[in-house]
Short mmCIF file of C-alpha atoms in Angstrom, two decimals:
data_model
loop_
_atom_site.label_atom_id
_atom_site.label_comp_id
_atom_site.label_asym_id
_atom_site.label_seq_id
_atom_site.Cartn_x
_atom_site.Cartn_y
_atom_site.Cartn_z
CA UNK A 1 272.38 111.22 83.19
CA UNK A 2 271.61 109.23 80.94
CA UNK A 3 269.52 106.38 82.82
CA UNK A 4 267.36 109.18 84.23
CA UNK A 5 266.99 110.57 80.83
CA UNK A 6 265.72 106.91 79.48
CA UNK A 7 263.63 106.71 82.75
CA UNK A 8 262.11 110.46 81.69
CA UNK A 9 261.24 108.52 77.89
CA UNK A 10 259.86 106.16 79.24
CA UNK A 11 256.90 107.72 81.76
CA UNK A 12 253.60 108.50 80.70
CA UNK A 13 252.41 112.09 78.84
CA UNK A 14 250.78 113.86 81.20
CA UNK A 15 247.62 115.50 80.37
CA UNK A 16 247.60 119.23 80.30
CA UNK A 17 245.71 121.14 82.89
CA UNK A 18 243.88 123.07 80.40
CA UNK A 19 242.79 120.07 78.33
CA UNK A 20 239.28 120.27 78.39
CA UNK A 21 239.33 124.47 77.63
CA UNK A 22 241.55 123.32 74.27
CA UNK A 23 238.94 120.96 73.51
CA UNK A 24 236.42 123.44 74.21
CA UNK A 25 238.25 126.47 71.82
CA UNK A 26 238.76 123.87 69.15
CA UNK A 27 235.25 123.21 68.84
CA UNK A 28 234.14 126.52 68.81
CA UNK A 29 236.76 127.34 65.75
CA UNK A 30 235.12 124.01 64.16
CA UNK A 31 231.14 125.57 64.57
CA UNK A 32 231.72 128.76 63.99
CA UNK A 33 234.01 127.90 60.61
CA UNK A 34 231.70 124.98 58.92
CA UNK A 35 228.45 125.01 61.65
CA UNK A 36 227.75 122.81 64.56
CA UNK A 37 226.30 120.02 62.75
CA UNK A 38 229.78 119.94 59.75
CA UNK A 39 231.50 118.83 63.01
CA UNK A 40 232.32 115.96 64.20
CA UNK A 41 233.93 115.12 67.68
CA UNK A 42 236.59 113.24 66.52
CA UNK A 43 237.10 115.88 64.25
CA UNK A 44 237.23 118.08 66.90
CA UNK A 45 239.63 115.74 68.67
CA UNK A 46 241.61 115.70 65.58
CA UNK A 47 242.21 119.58 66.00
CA UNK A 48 243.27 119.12 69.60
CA UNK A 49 245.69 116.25 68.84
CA UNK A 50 244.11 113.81 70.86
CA UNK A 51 241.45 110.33 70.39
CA UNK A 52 237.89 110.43 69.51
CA UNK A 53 237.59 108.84 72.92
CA UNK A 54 239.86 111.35 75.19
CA UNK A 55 236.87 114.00 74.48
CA UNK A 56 234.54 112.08 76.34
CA UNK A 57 236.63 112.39 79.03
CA UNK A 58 235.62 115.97 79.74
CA UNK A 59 232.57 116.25 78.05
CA UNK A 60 229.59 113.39 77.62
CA UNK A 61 228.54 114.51 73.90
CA UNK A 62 228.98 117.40 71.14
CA UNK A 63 226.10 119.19 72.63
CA UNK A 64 227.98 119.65 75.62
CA UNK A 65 231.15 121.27 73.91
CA UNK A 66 228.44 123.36 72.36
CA UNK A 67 227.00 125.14 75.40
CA UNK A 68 231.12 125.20 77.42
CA UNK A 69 232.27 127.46 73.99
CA UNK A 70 229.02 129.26 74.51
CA UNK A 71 229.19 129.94 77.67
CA UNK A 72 233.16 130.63 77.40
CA UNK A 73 232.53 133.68 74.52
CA UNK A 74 229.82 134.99 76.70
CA UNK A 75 231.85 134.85 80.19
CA UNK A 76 235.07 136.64 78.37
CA UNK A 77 232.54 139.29 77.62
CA UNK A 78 231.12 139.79 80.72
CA UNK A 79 234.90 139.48 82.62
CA UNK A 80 236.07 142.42 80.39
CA UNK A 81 233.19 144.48 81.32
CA UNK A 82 232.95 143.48 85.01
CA UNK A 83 233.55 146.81 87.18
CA UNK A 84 235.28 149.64 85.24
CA UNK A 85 237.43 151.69 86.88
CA UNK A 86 236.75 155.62 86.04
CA UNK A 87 235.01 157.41 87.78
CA UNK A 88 232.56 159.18 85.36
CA UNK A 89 230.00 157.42 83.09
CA UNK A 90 232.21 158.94 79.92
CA UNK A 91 235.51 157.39 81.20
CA UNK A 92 233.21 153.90 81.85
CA UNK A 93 231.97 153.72 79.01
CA UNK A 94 234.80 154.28 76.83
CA UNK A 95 237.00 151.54 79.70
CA UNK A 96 234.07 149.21 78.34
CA UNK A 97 233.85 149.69 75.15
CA UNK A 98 237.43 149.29 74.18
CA UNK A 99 237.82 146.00 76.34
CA UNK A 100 235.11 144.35 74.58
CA UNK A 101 236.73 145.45 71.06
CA UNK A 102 239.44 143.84 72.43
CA UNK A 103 237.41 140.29 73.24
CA UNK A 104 235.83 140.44 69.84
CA UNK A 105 239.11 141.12 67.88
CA UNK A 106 241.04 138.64 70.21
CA UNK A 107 238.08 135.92 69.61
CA UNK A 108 237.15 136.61 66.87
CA UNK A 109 237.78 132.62 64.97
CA UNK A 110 234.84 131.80 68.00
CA UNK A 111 232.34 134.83 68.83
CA UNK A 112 230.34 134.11 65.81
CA UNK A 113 228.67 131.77 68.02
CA UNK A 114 226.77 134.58 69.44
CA UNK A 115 225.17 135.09 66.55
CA UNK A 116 223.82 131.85 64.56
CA UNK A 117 225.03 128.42 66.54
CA UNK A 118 223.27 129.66 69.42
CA UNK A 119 220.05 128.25 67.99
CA UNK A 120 220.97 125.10 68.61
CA UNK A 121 220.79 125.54 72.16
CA UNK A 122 218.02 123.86 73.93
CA UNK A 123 215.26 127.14 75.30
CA UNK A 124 217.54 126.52 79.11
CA UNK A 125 220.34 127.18 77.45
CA UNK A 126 219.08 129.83 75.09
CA UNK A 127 217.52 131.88 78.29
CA UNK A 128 221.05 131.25 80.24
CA UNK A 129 222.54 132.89 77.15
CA UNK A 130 220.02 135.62 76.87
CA UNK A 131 220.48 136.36 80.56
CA UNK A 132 224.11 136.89 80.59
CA UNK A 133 223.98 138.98 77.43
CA UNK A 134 220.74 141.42 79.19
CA UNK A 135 223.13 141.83 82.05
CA UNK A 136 226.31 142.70 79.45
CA UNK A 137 223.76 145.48 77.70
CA UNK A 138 222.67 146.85 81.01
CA UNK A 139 226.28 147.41 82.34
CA UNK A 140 226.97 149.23 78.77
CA UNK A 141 223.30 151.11 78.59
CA UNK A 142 223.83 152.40 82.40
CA UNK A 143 226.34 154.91 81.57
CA UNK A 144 225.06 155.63 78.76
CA UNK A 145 222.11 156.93 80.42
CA UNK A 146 224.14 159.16 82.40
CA UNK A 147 225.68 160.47 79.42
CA UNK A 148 221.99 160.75 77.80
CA UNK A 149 219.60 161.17 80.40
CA UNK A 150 216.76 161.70 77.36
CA UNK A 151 217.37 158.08 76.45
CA UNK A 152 214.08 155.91 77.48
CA UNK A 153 215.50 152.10 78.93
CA UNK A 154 214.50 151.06 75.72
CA UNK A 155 216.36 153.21 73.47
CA UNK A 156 219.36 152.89 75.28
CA UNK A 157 219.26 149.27 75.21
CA UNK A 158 218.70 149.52 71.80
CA UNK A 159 222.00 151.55 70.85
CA UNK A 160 223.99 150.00 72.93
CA UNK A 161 222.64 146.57 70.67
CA UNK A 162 223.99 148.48 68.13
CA UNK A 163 227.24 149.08 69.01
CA UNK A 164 227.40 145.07 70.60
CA UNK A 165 226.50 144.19 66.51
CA UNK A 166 229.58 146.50 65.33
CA UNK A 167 232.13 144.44 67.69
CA UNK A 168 230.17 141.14 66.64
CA UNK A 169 230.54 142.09 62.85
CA UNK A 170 234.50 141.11 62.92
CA UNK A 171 232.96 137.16 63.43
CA UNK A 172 231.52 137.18 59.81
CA UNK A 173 234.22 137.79 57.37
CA UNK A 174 237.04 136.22 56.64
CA UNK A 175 239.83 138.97 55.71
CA UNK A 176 242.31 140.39 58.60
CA UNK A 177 241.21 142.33 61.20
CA UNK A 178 243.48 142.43 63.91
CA UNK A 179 245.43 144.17 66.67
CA UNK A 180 244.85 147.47 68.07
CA UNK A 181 243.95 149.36 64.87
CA UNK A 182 241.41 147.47 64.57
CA UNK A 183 240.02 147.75 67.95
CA UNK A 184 239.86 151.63 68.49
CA UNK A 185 238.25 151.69 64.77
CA UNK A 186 234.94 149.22 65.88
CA UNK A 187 235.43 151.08 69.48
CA UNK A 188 235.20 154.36 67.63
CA UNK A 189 231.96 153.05 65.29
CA UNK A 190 230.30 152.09 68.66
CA UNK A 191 230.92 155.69 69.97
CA UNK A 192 229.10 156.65 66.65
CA UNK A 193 226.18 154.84 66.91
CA UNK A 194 226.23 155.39 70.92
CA UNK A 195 226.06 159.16 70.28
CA UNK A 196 223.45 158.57 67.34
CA UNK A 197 220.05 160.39 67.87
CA UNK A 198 217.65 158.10 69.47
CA UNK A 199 215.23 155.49 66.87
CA UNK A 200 212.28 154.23 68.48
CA UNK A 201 212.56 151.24 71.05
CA UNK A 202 212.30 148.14 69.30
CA UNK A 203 207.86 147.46 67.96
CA UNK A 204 205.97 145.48 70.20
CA UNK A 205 205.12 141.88 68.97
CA UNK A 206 201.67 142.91 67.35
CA UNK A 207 198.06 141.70 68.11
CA UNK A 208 196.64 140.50 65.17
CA UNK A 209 192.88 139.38 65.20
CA UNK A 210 192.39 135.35 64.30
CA UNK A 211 191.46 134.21 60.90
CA UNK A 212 187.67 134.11 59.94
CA UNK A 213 187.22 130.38 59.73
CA UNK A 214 187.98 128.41 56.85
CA UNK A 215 190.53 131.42 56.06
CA UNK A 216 193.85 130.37 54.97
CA UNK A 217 197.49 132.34 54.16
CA UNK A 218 197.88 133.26 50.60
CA UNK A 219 200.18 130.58 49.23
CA UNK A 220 201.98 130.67 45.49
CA UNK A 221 200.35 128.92 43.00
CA UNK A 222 203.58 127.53 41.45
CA UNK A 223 204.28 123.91 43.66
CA UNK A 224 208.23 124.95 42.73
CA UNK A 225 207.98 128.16 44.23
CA UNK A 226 205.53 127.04 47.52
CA UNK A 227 208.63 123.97 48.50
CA UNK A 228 211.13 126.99 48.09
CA UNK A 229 208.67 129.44 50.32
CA UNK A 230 208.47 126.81 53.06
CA UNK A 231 212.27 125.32 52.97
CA UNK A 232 213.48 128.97 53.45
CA UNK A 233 210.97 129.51 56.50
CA UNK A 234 211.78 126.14 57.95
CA UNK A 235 215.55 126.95 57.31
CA UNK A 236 215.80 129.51 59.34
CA UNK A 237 213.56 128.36 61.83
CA UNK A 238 215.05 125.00 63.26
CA UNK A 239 218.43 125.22 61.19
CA UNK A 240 219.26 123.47 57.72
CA UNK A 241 220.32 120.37 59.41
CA UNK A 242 217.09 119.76 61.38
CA UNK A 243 214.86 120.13 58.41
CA UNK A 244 214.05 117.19 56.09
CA UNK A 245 212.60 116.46 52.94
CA UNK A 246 209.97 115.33 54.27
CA UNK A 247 209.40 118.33 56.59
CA UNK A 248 209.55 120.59 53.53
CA UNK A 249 207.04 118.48 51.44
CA UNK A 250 204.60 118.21 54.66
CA UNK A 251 204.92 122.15 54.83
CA UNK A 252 203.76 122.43 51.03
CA UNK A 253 201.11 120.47 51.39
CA UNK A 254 202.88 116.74 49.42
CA UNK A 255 204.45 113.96 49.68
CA UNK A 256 208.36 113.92 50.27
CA UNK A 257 208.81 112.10 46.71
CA UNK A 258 207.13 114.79 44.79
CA UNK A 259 209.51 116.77 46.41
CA UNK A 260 211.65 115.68 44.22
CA UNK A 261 209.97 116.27 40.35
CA UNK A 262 211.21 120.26 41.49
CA UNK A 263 214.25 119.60 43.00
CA UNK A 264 216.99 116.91 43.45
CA UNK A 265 217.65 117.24 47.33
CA UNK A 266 217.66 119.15 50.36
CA UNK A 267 221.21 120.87 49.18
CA UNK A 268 219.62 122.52 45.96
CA UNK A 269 216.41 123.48 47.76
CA UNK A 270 219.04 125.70 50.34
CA UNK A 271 221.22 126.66 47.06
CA UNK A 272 217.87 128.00 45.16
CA UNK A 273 217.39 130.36 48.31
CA UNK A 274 221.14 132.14 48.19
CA UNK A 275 220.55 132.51 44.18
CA UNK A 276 216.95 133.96 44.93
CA UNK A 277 218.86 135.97 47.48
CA UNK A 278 221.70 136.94 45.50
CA UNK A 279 219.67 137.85 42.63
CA UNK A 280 217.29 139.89 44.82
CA UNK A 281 220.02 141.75 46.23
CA UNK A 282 221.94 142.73 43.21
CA UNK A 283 218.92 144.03 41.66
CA UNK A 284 217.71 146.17 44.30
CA UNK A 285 221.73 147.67 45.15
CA UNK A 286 221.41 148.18 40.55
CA UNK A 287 218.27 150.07 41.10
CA UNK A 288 219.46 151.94 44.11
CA UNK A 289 222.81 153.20 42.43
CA UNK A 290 221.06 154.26 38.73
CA UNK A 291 219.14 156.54 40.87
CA UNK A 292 221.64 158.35 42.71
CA UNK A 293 222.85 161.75 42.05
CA UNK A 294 226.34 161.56 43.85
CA UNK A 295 228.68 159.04 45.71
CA UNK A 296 226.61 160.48 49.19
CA UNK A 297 223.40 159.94 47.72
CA UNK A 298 224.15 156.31 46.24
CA UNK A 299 225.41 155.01 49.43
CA UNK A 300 222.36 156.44 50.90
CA UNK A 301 220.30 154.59 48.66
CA UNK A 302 222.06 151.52 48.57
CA UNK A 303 222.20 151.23 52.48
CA UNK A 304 218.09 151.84 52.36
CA UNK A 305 217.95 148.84 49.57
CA UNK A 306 219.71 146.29 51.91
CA UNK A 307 217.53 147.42 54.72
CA UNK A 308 213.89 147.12 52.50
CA UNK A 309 215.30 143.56 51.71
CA UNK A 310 216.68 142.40 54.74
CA UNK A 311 212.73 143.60 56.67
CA UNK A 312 211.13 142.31 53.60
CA UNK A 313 212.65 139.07 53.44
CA UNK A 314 213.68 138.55 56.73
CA UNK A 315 213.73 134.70 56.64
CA UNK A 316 215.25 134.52 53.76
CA UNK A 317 218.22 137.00 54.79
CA UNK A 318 218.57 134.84 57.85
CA UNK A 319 219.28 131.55 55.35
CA UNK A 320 221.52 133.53 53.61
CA UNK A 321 223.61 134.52 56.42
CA UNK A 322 223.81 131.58 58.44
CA UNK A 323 223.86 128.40 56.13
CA UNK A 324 227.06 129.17 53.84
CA UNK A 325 228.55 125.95 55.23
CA UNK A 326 225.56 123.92 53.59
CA UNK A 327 225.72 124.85 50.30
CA UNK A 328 226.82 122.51 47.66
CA UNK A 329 230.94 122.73 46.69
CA UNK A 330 229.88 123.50 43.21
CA UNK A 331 227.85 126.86 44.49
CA UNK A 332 229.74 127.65 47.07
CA UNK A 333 232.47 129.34 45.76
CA UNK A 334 230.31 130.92 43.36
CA UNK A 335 227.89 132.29 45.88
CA UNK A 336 230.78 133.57 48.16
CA UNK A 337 231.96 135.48 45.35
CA UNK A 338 228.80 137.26 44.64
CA UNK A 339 228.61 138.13 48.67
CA UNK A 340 232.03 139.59 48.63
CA UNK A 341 231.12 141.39 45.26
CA UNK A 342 228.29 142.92 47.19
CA UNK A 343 230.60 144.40 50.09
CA UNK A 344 233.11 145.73 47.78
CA UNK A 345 230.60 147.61 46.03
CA UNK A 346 230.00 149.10 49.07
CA UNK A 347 233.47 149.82 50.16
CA UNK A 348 233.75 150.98 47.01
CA UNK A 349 231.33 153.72 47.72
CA UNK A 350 232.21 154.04 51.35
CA UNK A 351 236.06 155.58 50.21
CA UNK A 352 234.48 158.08 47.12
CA UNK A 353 232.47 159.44 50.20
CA UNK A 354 235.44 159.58 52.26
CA UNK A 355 238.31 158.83 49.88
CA UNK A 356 241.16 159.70 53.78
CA UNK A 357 239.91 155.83 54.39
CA UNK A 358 242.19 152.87 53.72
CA UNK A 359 240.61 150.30 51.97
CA UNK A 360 240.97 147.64 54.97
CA UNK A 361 238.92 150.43 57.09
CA UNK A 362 236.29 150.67 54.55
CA UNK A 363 235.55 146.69 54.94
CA UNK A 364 235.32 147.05 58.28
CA UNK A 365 232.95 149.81 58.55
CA UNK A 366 230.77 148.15 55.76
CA UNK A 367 230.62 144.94 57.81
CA UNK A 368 229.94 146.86 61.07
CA UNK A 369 226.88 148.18 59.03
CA UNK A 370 225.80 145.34 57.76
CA UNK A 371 225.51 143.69 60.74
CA UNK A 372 223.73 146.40 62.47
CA UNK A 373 220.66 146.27 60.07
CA UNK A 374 221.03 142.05 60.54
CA UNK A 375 221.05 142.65 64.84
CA UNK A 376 218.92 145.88 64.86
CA UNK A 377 216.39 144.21 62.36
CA UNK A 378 215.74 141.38 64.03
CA UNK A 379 215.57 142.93 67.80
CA UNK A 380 212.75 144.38 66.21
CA UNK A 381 211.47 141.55 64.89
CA UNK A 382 212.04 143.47 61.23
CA UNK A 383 208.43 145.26 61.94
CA UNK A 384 208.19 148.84 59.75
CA UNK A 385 205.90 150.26 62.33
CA UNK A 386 206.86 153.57 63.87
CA UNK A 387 209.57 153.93 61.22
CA UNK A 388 211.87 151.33 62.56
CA UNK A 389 213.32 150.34 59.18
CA UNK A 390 214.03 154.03 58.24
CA UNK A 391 215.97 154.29 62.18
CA UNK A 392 217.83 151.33 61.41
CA UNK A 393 219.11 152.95 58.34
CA UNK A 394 220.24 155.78 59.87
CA UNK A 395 222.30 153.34 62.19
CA UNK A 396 224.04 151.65 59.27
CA UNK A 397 224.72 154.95 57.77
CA UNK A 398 225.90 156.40 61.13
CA UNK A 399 228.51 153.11 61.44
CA UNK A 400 229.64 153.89 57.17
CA UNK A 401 230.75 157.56 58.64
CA UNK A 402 232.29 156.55 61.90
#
């Protein structure tokens, strides 16, 4: 017994079967919790408990654990709603809808991918990704259809968006939410805005006539504030990690090193944005509450602030959203604060309107919501036209009083 346990010792590990799908999970965790480009592979090897080198054994590069996670979060969604069983559209529907709660609470640490890694997909893999997630809203917006047979294509699509934000919404926060209480709550906020009357399908991209010639964009006339205009558009646009001084300066019209008389690097440049952002957010959610009447009316206001900022200053919101894991360590922490200090304000106001909610059901309402305005907005490419912004509104609020 014990030769054959010394002969045991003494053969090689094997490597597990499911190797590459650890390595896969691990670097989803790593992009979703500090962004694709914090990440390393060997960190990502690190996680797994394996060599730099054993990664590139399943996959050539960190692009190509990138698009596997990707495609992972969006095949999990489409397996859970792949051919309910009930018989009527209700029954379907609700079969659906409380097996992708169940994905998005299970996955939770990796879904945000979804939402802002996704941009770092080359356009194949962006229009793969789009693909699978038009085929996930049409299997949810059928039945609904059935159930609502006023619905256009378009404005079913468009709620059942909606409701697809509410599940995504458990990606962006940190604080618990798990297990089955918290799946029937975002299942029961997606009934909610499901059964919400109908906005508007999404605007149209617009037509706009060309520029007389010579005719230029109104820029600010303060150099500080034009390098802040252009590192928030470029931001959002390619991603804070694919923009460089020298694309900023370019954008403004200067050279990279005057750049620098304003500020000292690409970090404070991304830092000015979330204190423009947090500054321009408090003040509109002050204004909104010193003019309400009641707890009702000051959440209505307050939920039609954060939608005239987030249309108004769409890029900006983006930045704000997306690039937490790029700010300096010494504004982090300070800037995380003031975004939690924002959603407790509205929890806050959430439980005087309905003061039967626990706390912990509040917070996830209020993120539901404020994802909704984020998803909704920007399906509509944040356009006021036809009252969009005033529908989306009425989504967020629907979500607050699920």
């Amino acid at each position: 017994m014990r030769q054959a346990a010394s002969d045991t010792a003494g053969a090689p590990a094997r490597r597990p079967k499911d190797r590459k799908a650890r390595i896969a999970l691990a670097g989803a965790e790593l992009f979703c919790e500090r962004g694709y480009h914090g990440v390393s592979v060997d960190e990502i090897a690190a996680a797994v408990g394996i060599s730099g080198p054993a990664v590139y054994r399943h996959f050539p590069n960190k692009y190509a654990i990138l698009v596997h996670a990707t495609r992972e979060v969006v095949g999990a969604l489409l397996a859970a709603s792949d051919q309910p069983s009930a018989d009527d559209a209700r029954g379907r529907l609700d079969e659906l809808l409380h097996a992708l709660a169940g994905v998005a609470v299970s996955r939770r640490r990796v879904a945000g991918l979804y939402q802002w890694e996704g941009r770092y997909l080359t356009a194949e893999h962006r229009q793969e990704f789009a693909a699978s997630m038009t085929t996930l809203v049409g299997r949810l917006a059928g039945p609904l259809r059935e159930l609502r047979p006023e619905l256009t294509a378009g404005q079913a699509d468009l709620l059942t968006n909606a409701a697809l934000s509410a599940f995504g919404s458990v990606t962006t926060y940190r604080a618990a939410a798990t297990g089955a209480d918290t799946e029937r709550l975002l299942t029961r906020v997606a009934w909610t805005l499901l059964r919400t009357d109908a906005p508007p399908a999404p605007p149209r991209p617009r037509v706009t006539a060309d520029p007389a010639p010579g005719a230029a964009p109104v820029r600010p006339a303060s150099r500080r504030e034009l390098l802040l205009v252009e590192a928030i558009r470029l931001f959002h646009r390619h991603g804070y990690h694919a923009v460089a001084v020298e694309d900023i300066g370019r954008a403004a019209g200067m050279q990279a090193s005057s750049v620098y008389r304003y500020f000292p690097g690409k970090a404070d440049l991304l830092a000015a944005a979330y204190y423009r952002a947090t500054d321009r957010l408090t003040g509109a959610t002050t204004a909104a509450l010193a003019e309400a009447s009641d707890p009702a009316d000051a959440l209505r206001r307050v939920v039609r602030a954060y939608v005239d900022f987030a249309f108004a200053q769409s890029d900006l919101v983006a930045v704000y959203l997306a690039e937490n894991n790029n700010l300096p360590d010494r504004d982090r922490h300070q800037l995380r604060g003031a975004q939690r200090a924002h959603v407790e304000e509205w929890v806050r106001l959430v439980r005087a309107v309905r003061p039967e909610l626990p706390a912990g059901d509040a917070r996830v309402l209020v993120h539901a919501a404020l994802n909704v305005v984020t998803d909704v907005g920007r399906i509509g490419r944040f356009d006021r036209t036809e009252g969009y912004d005033t529908q989306t509104a009425r989504l967020a609020l629907a979500a607050l009083h699920a």
